[in-house]
Amino acid sequence: MKRAVFLDRDGTITNDDNYFSSYDQIRFVDGLAESIRILNGNFLVILITNQPVVARGLCSEDDVKAMNDRIIEELDKQGARIDGAYFCPHHPEQHDDVPEHAKKYRVECSCRKPGIAMIEQAAKDFGVDVGNSFFIGDSTRDVQAAKNAGCTSILVMTGLAGKDGKYDAVPDYKCADLREAVSLVNDCANLKAVILAGGKGERLRPLTIETPKPMLKIAGKPILEHQIEALKRSGVNKIVLCTSYLSVKIKDYFGDGSRFGVKIEYPEEPEGLGSGGAVKNSGEFLKDASYFIIINGDSMIDEKFDLRPLIRCHIRKNVFATLFVRESDHPMDSDVLRMDENGKITEFIGRGQVAEKLANTGMTVCSQELLQYIPDGNCNIEKDVLFKLIGKKDLYGFMMPKEWFKKGVDTPERLESVRMYFGD
Ligand SMILES: [Zn+2]
């Protein structure tokens, strides 16, 4: 399954949202070919456009098709590829002054956005993973179509700039123009996950004498495999796996990740770096990622788990780090934090405080800048780095939904309770 960026046409890739009836009226937004070339690296690029000009009798379906073909051709000359173009020629309202030949287009249809028949057709034609695709458009109609289809929506401030007032749908992101939207999409595509899977799992001996802790099986597969599946579902398919103890067992199982539909890289890791040292040691693999997610390799999660809301929150706020937090049912031995009403983390309280329950889950989205703050040698990414930066850098918390399952498997009791939960 491929990921796509669905693009609205008028007002999004062209400067004007007026109805065009011929190619000569079209003026492309600045840097259009360059933006599309960037998308071509990771995505299918597909135009999805309502063209009620046909229902108005101003031009024919063939004219619209010829216009779209010409757009594709002109961009192709500049090395930018549009993979497909779909349009809706209809309009639902009847009008007496519509020319006879256009009357048949005056119908209710399922293709006119916010209907999703065009997106569904494109998904069928190209094998698109719609849930991990993006829709970029200039109207609330586009945002609503994206929501209806289940893609991430980006509203651009060109064309109608969302001022059409037709739908209440709130976009996942707002960007000044297509160029900025493409840069955001690109950041999302290059986002990497760093999974910390190097620990010795000493508290779980003898189970971990021959099996690294993240390879312990729950519900029929290793903890790590549950995580990798959740990352893939969340649109994160570039993974840096930090291994040290019994690393060969992890590498043998996951390989380059292709069997799981992801790309996995393994930094060479000396022993005894701790979680902070392991992230720092991965720096070379993270240099083209504006953002990365750090995940503890012993966190068991269920199939409801979705990292997209956390990632969106981080990118929208564009802060230093966003921690997945939740109300802990065992605050006595959790890393308890305090957060203000805006979600900003104001204090690390530590363990043993039963009165406060907001706990870190060990999943954090960070901006590239974090790497500069990790000291050399052995350190813990939470206690020695992130928690020390509270008050100095913008760290935010994002509440994990209560109904999702996530538990660190680091003691025999926890392993037992997790296995019970999954019916093992
Ligand atoms: Zn239609």
mmCIF file of N, CA, C and O and ligand atoms in Angstrom, residues 50 87-91 107-113 118, ligand 1:
data_model
loop_
_atom_site.group_PDB
_atom_site.id
_atom_site.type_symbol
_atom_site.label_atom_id
_atom_site.label_comp_id
_atom_site.label_asym_id
_atom_site.label_seq_id
_atom_site.Cartn_x
_atom_site.Cartn_y
_atom_site.Cartn_z
ATOM 1 N N ASN A 50 -13.345 19.451 -7.439
ATOM 2 C CA ASN A 50 -14.737 19.667 -7.875
ATOM 3 C C ASN A 50 -14.711 20.624 -9.050
ATOM 4 O O ASN A 50 -14.101 21.702 -8.952
ATOM 5 N N PHE A 87 -11.931 14.416 -11.161
ATOM 6 C CA PHE A 87 -12.778 15.591 -10.962
ATOM 7 C C PHE A 87 -14.248 15.203 -10.920
ATOM 8 O O PHE A 87 -14.656 14.183 -11.477
ATOM 9 N N CYS A 88 -15.006 16.047 -10.226
ATOM 10 C CA CYS A 88 -16.462 15.870 -10.176
ATOM 11 C C CYS A 88 -17.085 16.976 -11.032
ATOM 12 O O CYS A 88 -16.869 18.154 -10.762
ATOM 13 N N PRO A 89 -17.867 16.622 -12.054
ATOM 14 C CA PRO A 89 -18.456 17.633 -12.943
ATOM 15 C C PRO A 89 -19.828 18.128 -12.466
ATOM 16 O O PRO A 89 -20.436 18.969 -13.109
ATOM 17 N N HIS A 90 -20.281 17.585 -11.324
ATOM 18 C CA HIS A 90 -21.688 17.794 -10.932
ATOM 19 C C HIS A 90 -21.916 19.031 -10.080
ATOM 20 O O HIS A 90 -20.998 19.642 -9.573
ATOM 21 N N HIS A 91 -23.196 19.349 -9.920
ATOM 22 C CA HIS A 91 -23.640 20.325 -8.932
ATOM 23 C C HIS A 91 -25.040 19.917 -8.494
ATOM 24 O O HIS A 91 -25.865 19.567 -9.329
ATOM 25 N N VAL A 107 -27.069 17.072 -10.508
ATOM 26 C CA VAL A 107 -27.540 15.930 -9.704
ATOM 27 C C VAL A 107 -26.775 15.846 -8.387
ATOM 28 O O VAL A 107 -25.659 16.356 -8.261
ATOM 29 N N GLU A 108 -27.401 15.207 -7.415
ATOM 30 C CA GLU A 108 -26.693 14.838 -6.190
ATOM 31 C C GLU A 108 -25.740 13.709 -6.565
ATOM 32 O O GLU A 108 -26.139 12.775 -7.252
ATOM 33 N N CYS A 109 -24.496 13.784 -6.132
ATOM 34 C CA CYS A 109 -23.561 12.709 -6.482
ATOM 35 C C CYS A 109 -22.713 12.384 -5.265
ATOM 36 O O CYS A 109 -22.727 13.109 -4.279
ATOM 37 N N SER A 110 -21.963 11.302 -5.348
ATOM 38 C CA SER A 110 -21.101 10.946 -4.208
ATOM 39 C C SER A 110 -19.666 11.402 -4.445
ATOM 40 O O SER A 110 -18.812 11.270 -3.583
ATOM 41 N N CYS A 111 -19.399 11.953 -5.650
ATOM 42 C CA CYS A 111 -18.010 12.362 -5.910
ATOM 43 C C CYS A 111 -17.726 13.792 -5.458
ATOM 44 O O CYS A 111 -16.611 14.097 -5.032
ATOM 45 N N ARG A 112 -18.713 14.658 -5.517
ATOM 46 C CA ARG A 112 -18.457 16.060 -5.151
ATOM 47 C C ARG A 112 -17.973 16.148 -3.695
ATOM 48 O O ARG A 112 -18.635 15.664 -2.772
ATOM 49 N N LYS A 113 -16.785 16.763 -3.494
ATOM 50 C CA LYS A 113 -16.293 16.918 -2.130
ATOM 51 C C LYS A 113 -17.288 17.745 -1.332
ATOM 52 O O LYS A 113 -17.812 18.700 -1.886
ATOM 53 N N MET A 118 -14.217 10.152 -5.181
ATOM 54 C CA MET A 118 -12.985 10.339 -5.977
ATOM 55 C C MET A 118 -11.782 9.757 -5.242
ATOM 56 O O MET A 118 -10.924 9.113 -5.846
HETATM 57 ZN ZN ZN B 1 -19.918 14.389 -8.678
#
